[in-house]
Each structure stands twice: as structure tokens, then as C-alpha cells.
Amino acid sequence: MLAGITASLMFSGCGRQPAVPAPDGSRTDFSLAFFRNAVSEADADANVLVSPFSAGTALSMLAEGAEGCTREELMSALGGKTFSGDILSADSLADVRSANSAWLRSGLEIKDGYRTLLRESYSASVRTEDFSDPATKDAINSWCSDNTEGRITEIVDEISPDMVMFLINALYFKASWIHEFDENLTADELFHGSAGDNEVQMMKISERFRYAEAAGSQLIELPYKGGKYTMLVALPAEGIDMNKALAGLRASAFAGALESLEYRKVALTLPKFRFDTDIVLNSQLEKMGVRKAFSAGAQFGGITDAPVAVDQVRQKCFIEVSESGTEAAAVTSIGMRLTAAGPADIPVVMKVDRPFFFAIMDKSGDNMLFAGRVMNL
């Protein structure tokens, strides 16, 4: 087993420093750096939910049309890896979908090669619309709703006169647990949040799970039916500061902690929860080294000859965890504007009644679909 989850998985806090993935890293490098920066920007008591996969896919579509320093910065932020729009593992027992689209203002000419790349490499629909018509905003939002089963109904509030393009990824996930919680055992109990105690519905199960612990910190893997997707729940030891803990979360330690998981019988108590988030990601991406793309000197000659830059990167997410399983959705939008120039028979007790971290993983690939921090319920 890993020498210590506390020291190596997420509890080796290194302060609130900007997180940048390794230049030749994995998608997990990007995912964890992206998540750490989102956490660093959030209020200390706020719940956080992001989709590294959705953001990575949208940023990859952008990077494909970038040139020079702009491309270098985007590829560095992505850890040297790009995301395609059609790589999630098919699974008859889990509804997992990713969809891409590009929306162009009438009159904006994009390069034929870029249009072809979006369609062939990212399976993206490419549409040219009248951005001055309110119906265009409704069409974009309807596309988001359709591709997230109505969980994300709006990503564009308004379209300003200088906006010329939107690159959008939608991600939807719904799967049932292999070991479902018994609804009859769910009861109201206290969740000791960072902002105070609150009574919430707690689910209970006693089953064999892959599990690891060290120095009072606990890690459990909850598999979904089909075996390709799983949720990880990490519960820091009492007294550990969650924000410092997450600041130390690195891909190598994350992988090592997963290797330490062993089957144990666990008496698990886990809160039912449901929440959504709406985050503008510009500052997080700037911390990851993406600066040129937002400036008047942005180089997107691979997309168009028009002088364009990124105006706003926005992501909305939704998650619901219940006795039967998990439903989650995300939409990431990149808006572009014109610029002026123990023994198996003895249950281990794990009661998730204080702030915790979770992630939904594609076990067959290097993809973190969702990552979250629950501080208060």
C-alpha cells in the first residue's frame, strides 16, 4: 500500500500556488491542475464542481486553430495533450455522452481546414447564424439543454455585438451503482460542514469495496454498473485543512493512491447531494499560463484571418448523487470576440460527515469526467 494517503494523495498541502500541468503530462495532470485552480478561486466554504473533460475538449478545439505563442500557451495548459470529442468508452449500462458544436456569426469566414477538423476530429456541428437575432441565443441554449438531458439549460445570457464565435462542449453522465444503497436505511443525520452543522439525508451500505487508508484519511472507490466508470471519495482525517489538502493534489500521488486500493468490507455512510455551479474560467486559465489567447495579440490564424481573441470561457455543471447512482452534466463555452488590432469480514467504518473530495473517472482511459469538493450540504 502507498506509504501514506495523507502525504501523497491530497494532504501534502503546498499553499495556494497556481497549478500548471507537466508539459508532457497526462490528461490527469491537466484535470488536477484545472481542478486545483478552480478550488483556489472559490470561497473557502463553497462547494466546487468542474468538468476537466469538458473544459479540455473545448480548449482543444480552440488550440487546434491557434498559432505561435497562443498555441504554445494553450498546449502547455493542456499538459501537451489534446482531447477529441469522441473518446469516452461506450457502455450499455451507463449513459455517457459528449457533444461538440461551433457557432459562427454570419459573415465570419473560417478556414476550410479548421471547419473540416472540427467536424472530423471532434464530431462537431458547425453552424453559421445571425448573432443579432435573439433566436440564435435560444438555439445555442437549446443545443446545450438537448445534450445534457435538460440539466444545463443556458450557457449564453446574451450575445454582444463584438462576439463572432462560440466553441461549446456538452457532457452528460448517468449511471447506477453496482452496489446500490438501500433507501430504507437513508436517514437524517448531521453533516459537519466548514460553515457549521446541517441535517442532511445520509445513505448507508455495508459491502466490499476497493479501499485504502492512512493516518486517519480514507479513500474509497464506488463502481458503477458496467465496470468502466467509478466514483472516488476521499475523506481527509479530522483536523486536515481541505484547501491545503487539495493544493497538494498531484497526478503521480493520485495514481499511487489508486494503486493502494484493496478490497475491504466497508460500512459506508455517504450523504445524498445535489448542486450546480456556474464558473467563468478566465482567471483559472491565466494561472495555467493561458494569457495570449485573451489579448488583442491572440494568434488564431488557423481559425480565421479576422482578428479574434477569447472573450470568456464559462462552465456550468450539475451533479446529483442518490441511492441508485449518479447523474451529472457539464457545458463549457468558449466565446470569441473581434479585437482591435482490515480483515475482510470486519467492516471498516467510513462516515462521510464532513467536507470531502470526489471524482468520476473513466477507468478504461485517462479521463477525469468530473471532480468536486463538498464543503457544506
PDB file of N, CA, C and O in Angstrom, residues 234-284:
ATOM      1  N   ALA A 234     -12.669  10.706  -1.297  1.00  0.00           N
ATOM      2  CA  ALA A 234     -11.537  10.829  -0.375  1.00  0.00           C
ATOM      3  C   ALA A 234     -11.961  11.665   0.815  1.00  0.00           C
ATOM      4  O   ALA A 234     -12.420  12.807   0.659  1.00  0.00           O
ATOM      5  N   LEU A 235     -11.825  11.107   2.002  1.00  0.00           N
ATOM      6  CA  LEU A 235     -12.207  11.777   3.239  1.00  0.00           C
ATOM      7  C   LEU A 235     -10.957  12.088   4.053  1.00  0.00           C
ATOM      8  O   LEU A 235     -10.313  11.178   4.575  1.00  0.00           O
ATOM      9  N   PRO A 236     -10.582  13.375   4.150  1.00  0.00           N
ATOM     10  CA  PRO A 236      -9.392  13.712   4.934  1.00  0.00           C
ATOM     11  C   PRO A 236      -9.577  13.395   6.408  1.00  0.00           C
ATOM     12  O   PRO A 236     -10.700  13.377   6.925  1.00  0.00           O
ATOM     13  N   ALA A 237      -8.480  13.142   7.086  1.00  0.00           N
ATOM     14  CA  ALA A 237      -8.527  12.941   8.533  1.00  0.00           C
ATOM     15  C   ALA A 237      -9.051  14.203   9.193  1.00  0.00           C
ATOM     16  O   ALA A 237      -8.898  15.316   8.678  1.00  0.00           O
ATOM     17  N   GLU A 238      -9.690  14.031  10.339  1.00  0.00           N
ATOM     18  CA  GLU A 238     -10.184  15.188  11.074  1.00  0.00           C
ATOM     19  C   GLU A 238      -9.020  16.112  11.415  1.00  0.00           C
ATOM     20  O   GLU A 238      -7.939  15.671  11.796  1.00  0.00           O
ATOM     21  N   GLY A 239      -9.263  17.413  11.243  1.00  0.00           N
ATOM     22  CA  GLY A 239      -8.216  18.383  11.534  1.00  0.00           C
ATOM     23  C   GLY A 239      -7.421  18.800  10.323  1.00  0.00           C
ATOM     24  O   GLY A 239      -6.662  19.768  10.372  1.00  0.00           O
ATOM     25  N   ILE A 240      -7.556  18.061   9.207  1.00  0.00           N
ATOM     26  CA  ILE A 240      -6.842  18.420   7.983  1.00  0.00           C
ATOM     27  C   ILE A 240      -7.598  19.543   7.281  1.00  0.00           C
ATOM     28  O   ILE A 240      -8.807  19.483   7.095  1.00  0.00           O
ATOM     29  N   ASP A 241      -6.890  20.583   6.893  1.00  0.00           N
ATOM     30  CA  ASP A 241      -7.492  21.694   6.158  1.00  0.00           C
ATOM     31  C   ASP A 241      -7.724  21.265   4.707  1.00  0.00           C
ATOM     32  O   ASP A 241      -6.782  20.933   3.995  1.00  0.00           O
ATOM     33  N   MET A 242      -8.994  21.293   4.275  1.00  0.00           N
ATOM     34  CA  MET A 242      -9.338  20.809   2.938  1.00  0.00           C
ATOM     35  C   MET A 242      -8.644  21.597   1.835  1.00  0.00           C
ATOM     36  O   MET A 242      -8.128  21.030   0.864  1.00  0.00           O
ATOM     37  N   ASN A 243      -8.583  22.924   1.975  1.00  0.00           N
ATOM     38  CA  ASN A 243      -7.989  23.729   0.918  1.00  0.00           C
ATOM     39  C   ASN A 243      -6.494  23.472   0.782  1.00  0.00           C
ATOM     40  O   ASN A 243      -5.961  23.365  -0.319  1.00  0.00           O
ATOM     41  N   LYS A 244      -5.790  23.326   1.893  1.00  0.00           N
ATOM     42  CA  LYS A 244      -4.371  22.995   1.821  1.00  0.00           C
ATOM     43  C   LYS A 244      -4.180  21.584   1.276  1.00  0.00           C
ATOM     44  O   LYS A 244      -3.223  21.307   0.558  1.00  0.00           O
ATOM     45  N   ALA A 245      -5.104  20.704   1.633  1.00  0.00           N
ATOM     46  CA  ALA A 245      -5.005  19.324   1.152  1.00  0.00           C
ATOM     47  C   ALA A 245      -5.111  19.265  -0.363  1.00  0.00           C
ATOM     48  O   ALA A 245      -4.298  18.631  -1.046  1.00  0.00           O
ATOM     49  N   LEU A 246      -6.116  19.958  -0.925  1.00  0.00           N
ATOM     50  CA  LEU A 246      -6.319  19.901  -2.361  1.00  0.00           C
ATOM     51  C   LEU A 246      -5.209  20.610  -3.125  1.00  0.00           C
ATOM     52  O   LEU A 246      -4.920  20.271  -4.268  1.00  0.00           O
ATOM     53  N   ALA A 247      -4.572  21.592  -2.490  1.00  0.00           N
ATOM     54  CA  ALA A 247      -3.466  22.286  -3.150  1.00  0.00           C
ATOM     55  C   ALA A 247      -2.301  21.339  -3.414  1.00  0.00           C
ATOM     56  O   ALA A 247      -1.480  21.578  -4.293  1.00  0.00           O
ATOM     57  N   GLY A 248      -2.214  20.247  -2.644  1.00  0.00           N
ATOM     58  CA  GLY A 248      -1.135  19.285  -2.818  1.00  0.00           C
ATOM     59  C   GLY A 248      -1.482  18.109  -3.692  1.00  0.00           C
ATOM     60  O   GLY A 248      -0.694  17.165  -3.792  1.00  0.00           O
ATOM     61  N   LEU A 249      -2.646  18.144  -4.340  1.00  0.00           N
ATOM     62  CA  LEU A 249      -3.100  17.019  -5.157  1.00  0.00           C
ATOM     63  C   LEU A 249      -2.355  16.993  -6.485  1.00  0.00           C
ATOM     64  O   LEU A 249      -2.463  17.908  -7.287  1.00  0.00           O
ATOM     65  N   ARG A 250      -1.570  15.939  -6.709  1.00  0.00           N
ATOM     66  CA  ARG A 250      -0.771  15.795  -7.925  1.00  0.00           C
ATOM     67  C   ARG A 250      -1.080  14.463  -8.616  1.00  0.00           C
ATOM     68  O   ARG A 250      -1.494  13.499  -7.971  1.00  0.00           O
ATOM     69  N   ALA A 251      -0.829  14.408  -9.921  1.00  0.00           N
ATOM     70  CA  ALA A 251      -1.185  13.223 -10.706  1.00  0.00           C
ATOM     71  C   ALA A 251      -0.426  11.984 -10.249  1.00  0.00           C
ATOM     72  O   ALA A 251      -0.989  10.890 -10.174  1.00  0.00           O
ATOM     73  N   SER A 252       0.868  12.119  -9.946  1.00  0.00           N
ATOM     74  CA  SER A 252       1.655  10.954  -9.552  1.00  0.00           C
ATOM     75  C   SER A 252       1.154  10.387  -8.231  1.00  0.00           C
ATOM     76  O   SER A 252       1.038   9.168  -8.060  1.00  0.00           O
ATOM     77  N   ALA A 253       0.859  11.280  -7.282  1.00  0.00           N
ATOM     78  CA  ALA A 253       0.336  10.823  -5.996  1.00  0.00           C
ATOM     79  C   ALA A 253      -1.056  10.233  -6.159  1.00  0.00           C
ATOM     80  O   ALA A 253      -1.410   9.242  -5.507  1.00  0.00           O
ATOM     81  N   PHE A 254      -1.853  10.843  -7.034  1.00  0.00           N
ATOM     82  CA  PHE A 254      -3.201  10.349  -7.303  1.00  0.00           C
ATOM     83  C   PHE A 254      -3.135   8.919  -7.833  1.00  0.00           C
ATOM     84  O   PHE A 254      -3.852   8.028  -7.367  1.00  0.00           O
ATOM     85  N   ALA A 255      -2.248   8.686  -8.792  1.00  0.00           N
ATOM     86  CA  ALA A 255      -2.089   7.340  -9.355  1.00  0.00           C
ATOM     87  C   ALA A 255      -1.592   6.360  -8.305  1.00  0.00           C
ATOM     88  O   ALA A 255      -2.050   5.212  -8.234  1.00  0.00           O
ATOM     89  N   GLY A 256      -0.666   6.812  -7.470  1.00  0.00           N
ATOM     90  CA  GLY A 256      -0.142   5.931  -6.432  1.00  0.00           C
ATOM     91  C   GLY A 256      -1.199   5.539  -5.423  1.00  0.00           C
ATOM     92  O   GLY A 256      -1.242   4.386  -4.966  1.00  0.00           O
ATOM     93  N   ALA A 257      -2.056   6.493  -5.083  1.00  0.00           N
ATOM     94  CA  ALA A 257      -3.124   6.188  -4.130  1.00  0.00           C
ATOM     95  C   ALA A 257      -4.102   5.173  -4.704  1.00  0.00           C
ATOM     96  O   ALA A 257      -4.579   4.280  -3.999  1.00  0.00           O
ATOM     97  N   LEU A 258      -4.392   5.295  -6.009  1.00  0.00           N
ATOM     98  CA  LEU A 258      -5.288   4.322  -6.634  1.00  0.00           C
ATOM     99  C   LEU A 258      -4.691   2.922  -6.602  1.00  0.00           C
ATOM    100  O   LEU A 258      -5.406   1.935  -6.416  1.00  0.00           O
ATOM    101  N   GLU A 259      -3.386   2.837  -6.763  1.00  0.00           N
ATOM    102  CA  GLU A 259      -2.727   1.532  -6.705  1.00  0.00           C
ATOM    103  C   GLU A 259      -2.795   0.926  -5.314  1.00  0.00           C
ATOM    104  O   GLU A 259      -2.676  -0.293  -5.151  1.00  0.00           O
ATOM    105  N   SER A 260      -2.975   1.763  -4.304  1.00  0.00           N
ATOM    106  CA  SER A 260      -3.003   1.254  -2.929  1.00  0.00           C
ATOM    107  C   SER A 260      -4.357   0.675  -2.534  1.00  0.00           C
ATOM    108  O   SER A 260      -4.481   0.050  -1.480  1.00  0.00           O
ATOM    109  N   LEU A 261      -5.383   0.889  -3.370  1.00  0.00           N
ATOM    110  CA  LEU A 261      -6.717   0.400  -3.028  1.00  0.00           C
ATOM    111  C   LEU A 261      -6.753  -1.123  -2.976  1.00  0.00           C
ATOM    112  O   LEU A 261      -6.237  -1.798  -3.862  1.00  0.00           O
ATOM    113  N   GLU A 262      -7.369  -1.655  -1.940  1.00  0.00           N
ATOM    114  CA  GLU A 262      -7.543  -3.092  -1.768  1.00  0.00           C
ATOM    115  C   GLU A 262      -8.972  -3.368  -1.329  1.00  0.00           C
ATOM    116  O   GLU A 262      -9.604  -2.547  -0.665  1.00  0.00           O
ATOM    117  N   TYR A 263      -9.478  -4.532  -1.694  1.00  0.00           N
ATOM    118  CA  TYR A 263     -10.852  -4.867  -1.324  1.00  0.00           C
ATOM    119  C   TYR A 263     -10.967  -5.070   0.183  1.00  0.00           C
ATOM    120  O   TYR A 263     -10.204  -5.827   0.790  1.00  0.00           O
ATOM    121  N   ARG A 264     -11.912  -4.328   0.762  1.00  0.00           N
ATOM    122  CA  ARG A 264     -12.246  -4.472   2.181  1.00  0.00           C
ATOM    123  C   ARG A 264     -13.758  -4.373   2.324  1.00  0.00           C
ATOM    124  O   ARG A 264     -14.433  -3.750   1.500  1.00  0.00           O
ATOM    125  N   LYS A 265     -14.268  -4.954   3.361  1.00  0.00           N
ATOM    126  CA  LYS A 265     -15.671  -4.725   3.664  1.00  0.00           C
ATOM    127  C   LYS A 265     -15.764  -3.388   4.383  1.00  0.00           C
ATOM    128  O   LYS A 265     -15.070  -3.156   5.377  1.00  0.00           O
ATOM    129  N   VAL A 266     -16.625  -2.510   3.868  1.00  0.00           N
ATOM    130  CA  VAL A 266     -16.724  -1.147   4.394  1.00  0.00           C
ATOM    131  C   VAL A 266     -18.169  -0.842   4.742  1.00  0.00           C
ATOM    132  O   VAL A 266     -19.082  -1.091   3.938  1.00  0.00           O
ATOM    133  N   ALA A 267     -18.389  -0.328   5.937  1.00  0.00           N
ATOM    134  CA  ALA A 267     -19.697   0.198   6.324  1.00  0.00           C
ATOM    135  C   ALA A 267     -19.675   1.689   6.009  1.00  0.00           C
ATOM    136  O   ALA A 267     -19.141   2.492   6.770  1.00  0.00           O
ATOM    137  N   LEU A 268     -20.224   2.044   4.855  1.00  0.00           N
ATOM    138  CA  LEU A 268     -20.110   3.402   4.334  1.00  0.00           C
ATOM    139  C   LEU A 268     -21.366   4.214   4.615  1.00  0.00           C
ATOM    140  O   LEU A 268     -22.480   3.753   4.399  1.00  0.00           O
ATOM    141  N   THR A 269     -21.158   5.427   5.100  1.00  0.00           N
ATOM    142  CA  THR A 269     -22.221   6.416   5.207  1.00  0.00           C
ATOM    143  C   THR A 269     -21.852   7.577   4.303  1.00  0.00           C
ATOM    144  O   THR A 269     -20.772   8.156   4.438  1.00  0.00           O
ATOM    145  N   LEU A 270     -22.728   7.890   3.364  1.00  0.00           N
ATOM    146  CA  LEU A 270     -22.436   8.919   2.360  1.00  0.00           C
ATOM    147  C   LEU A 270     -23.660   9.812   2.198  1.00  0.00           C
ATOM    148  O   LEU A 270     -24.774   9.318   2.071  1.00  0.00           O
ATOM    149  N   PRO A 271     -23.474  11.122   2.194  1.00  0.00           N
ATOM    150  CA  PRO A 271     -24.644  11.995   2.040  1.00  0.00           C
ATOM    151  C   PRO A 271     -25.197  11.969   0.622  1.00  0.00           C
ATOM    152  O   PRO A 271     -24.434  11.880  -0.353  1.00  0.00           O
ATOM    153  N   LYS A 272     -26.515  12.025   0.516  1.00  0.00           N
ATOM    154  CA  LYS A 272     -27.124  12.339  -0.764  1.00  0.00           C
ATOM    155  C   LYS A 272     -26.832  13.817  -1.035  1.00  0.00           C
ATOM    156  O   LYS A 272     -26.878  14.633  -0.121  1.00  0.00           O
ATOM    157  N   PHE A 273     -26.512  14.139  -2.264  1.00  0.00           N
ATOM    158  CA  PHE A 273     -26.300  15.562  -2.522  1.00  0.00           C
ATOM    159  C   PHE A 273     -26.617  15.895  -3.970  1.00  0.00           C
ATOM    160  O   PHE A 273     -26.593  15.042  -4.853  1.00  0.00           O
ATOM    161  N   ARG A 274     -26.921  17.152  -4.157  1.00  0.00           N
ATOM    162  CA  ARG A 274     -27.269  17.678  -5.471  1.00  0.00           C
ATOM    163  C   ARG A 274     -26.935  19.163  -5.476  1.00  0.00           C
ATOM    164  O   ARG A 274     -27.355  19.895  -4.575  1.00  0.00           O
ATOM    165  N   PHE A 275     -26.152  19.593  -6.436  1.00  0.00           N
ATOM    166  CA  PHE A 275     -25.888  21.022  -6.572  1.00  0.00           C
ATOM    167  C   PHE A 275     -25.388  21.315  -7.972  1.00  0.00           C
ATOM    168  O   PHE A 275     -25.054  20.408  -8.737  1.00  0.00           O
ATOM    169  N   ASP A 276     -25.371  22.596  -8.317  1.00  0.00           N
ATOM    170  CA  ASP A 276     -24.845  23.000  -9.616  1.00  0.00           C
ATOM    171  C   ASP A 276     -23.922  24.194  -9.429  1.00  0.00           C
ATOM    172  O   ASP A 276     -23.934  24.852  -8.389  1.00  0.00           O
ATOM    173  N   THR A 277     -23.111  24.450 -10.437  1.00  0.00           N
ATOM    174  CA  THR A 277     -22.143  25.541 -10.378  1.00  0.00           C
ATOM    175  C   THR A 277     -22.116  26.282 -11.710  1.00  0.00           C
ATOM    176  O   THR A 277     -22.482  25.742 -12.750  1.00  0.00           O
ATOM    177  N   ASP A 278     -21.655  27.510 -11.652  1.00  0.00           N
ATOM    178  CA  ASP A 278     -21.520  28.367 -12.837  1.00  0.00           C
ATOM    179  C   ASP A 278     -20.236  29.154 -12.648  1.00  0.00           C
ATOM    180  O   ASP A 278     -20.155  30.015 -11.765  1.00  0.00           O
ATOM    181  N   ILE A 279     -19.214  28.853 -13.436  1.00  0.00           N
ATOM    182  CA  ILE A 279     -17.894  29.450 -13.228  1.00  0.00           C
ATOM    183  C   ILE A 279     -17.381  30.057 -14.522  1.00  0.00           C
ATOM    184  O   ILE A 279     -17.431  29.426 -15.580  1.00  0.00           O
ATOM    185  N   VAL A 280     -16.866  31.289 -14.432  1.00  0.00           N
ATOM    186  CA  VAL A 280     -16.097  31.880 -15.519  1.00  0.00           C
ATOM    187  C   VAL A 280     -14.639  31.505 -15.277  1.00  0.00           C
ATOM    188  O   VAL A 280     -14.088  31.768 -14.208  1.00  0.00           O
ATOM    189  N   LEU A 281     -14.015  30.871 -16.257  1.00  0.00           N
ATOM    190  CA  LEU A 281     -12.718  30.224 -16.064  1.00  0.00           C
ATOM    191  C   LEU A 281     -11.527  31.049 -16.537  1.00  0.00           C
ATOM    192  O   LEU A 281     -10.389  30.568 -16.510  1.00  0.00           O
ATOM    193  N   ASN A 282     -11.748  32.291 -16.935  1.00  0.00           N
ATOM    194  CA  ASN A 282     -10.645  33.092 -17.475  1.00  0.00           C
ATOM    195  C   ASN A 282      -9.459  33.176 -16.527  1.00  0.00           C
ATOM    196  O   ASN A 282      -8.309  32.943 -16.917  1.00  0.00           O
ATOM    197  N   SER A 283      -9.712  33.517 -15.258  1.00  0.00           N
ATOM    198  CA  SER A 283      -8.600  33.710 -14.326  1.00  0.00           C
ATOM    199  C   SER A 283      -7.895  32.390 -14.016  1.00  0.00           C
ATOM    200  O   SER A 283      -6.664  32.357 -13.866  1.00  0.00           O
ATOM    201  N   GLN A 284      -8.654  31.286 -13.938  1.00  0.00           N
ATOM    202  CA  GLN A 284      -8.027  29.994 -13.703  1.00  0.00           C
ATOM    203  C   GLN A 284      -7.096  29.631 -14.859  1.00  0.00           C
ATOM    204  O   GLN A 284      -5.988  29.130 -14.646  1.00  0.00           O
TER     205      GLN A 284
END
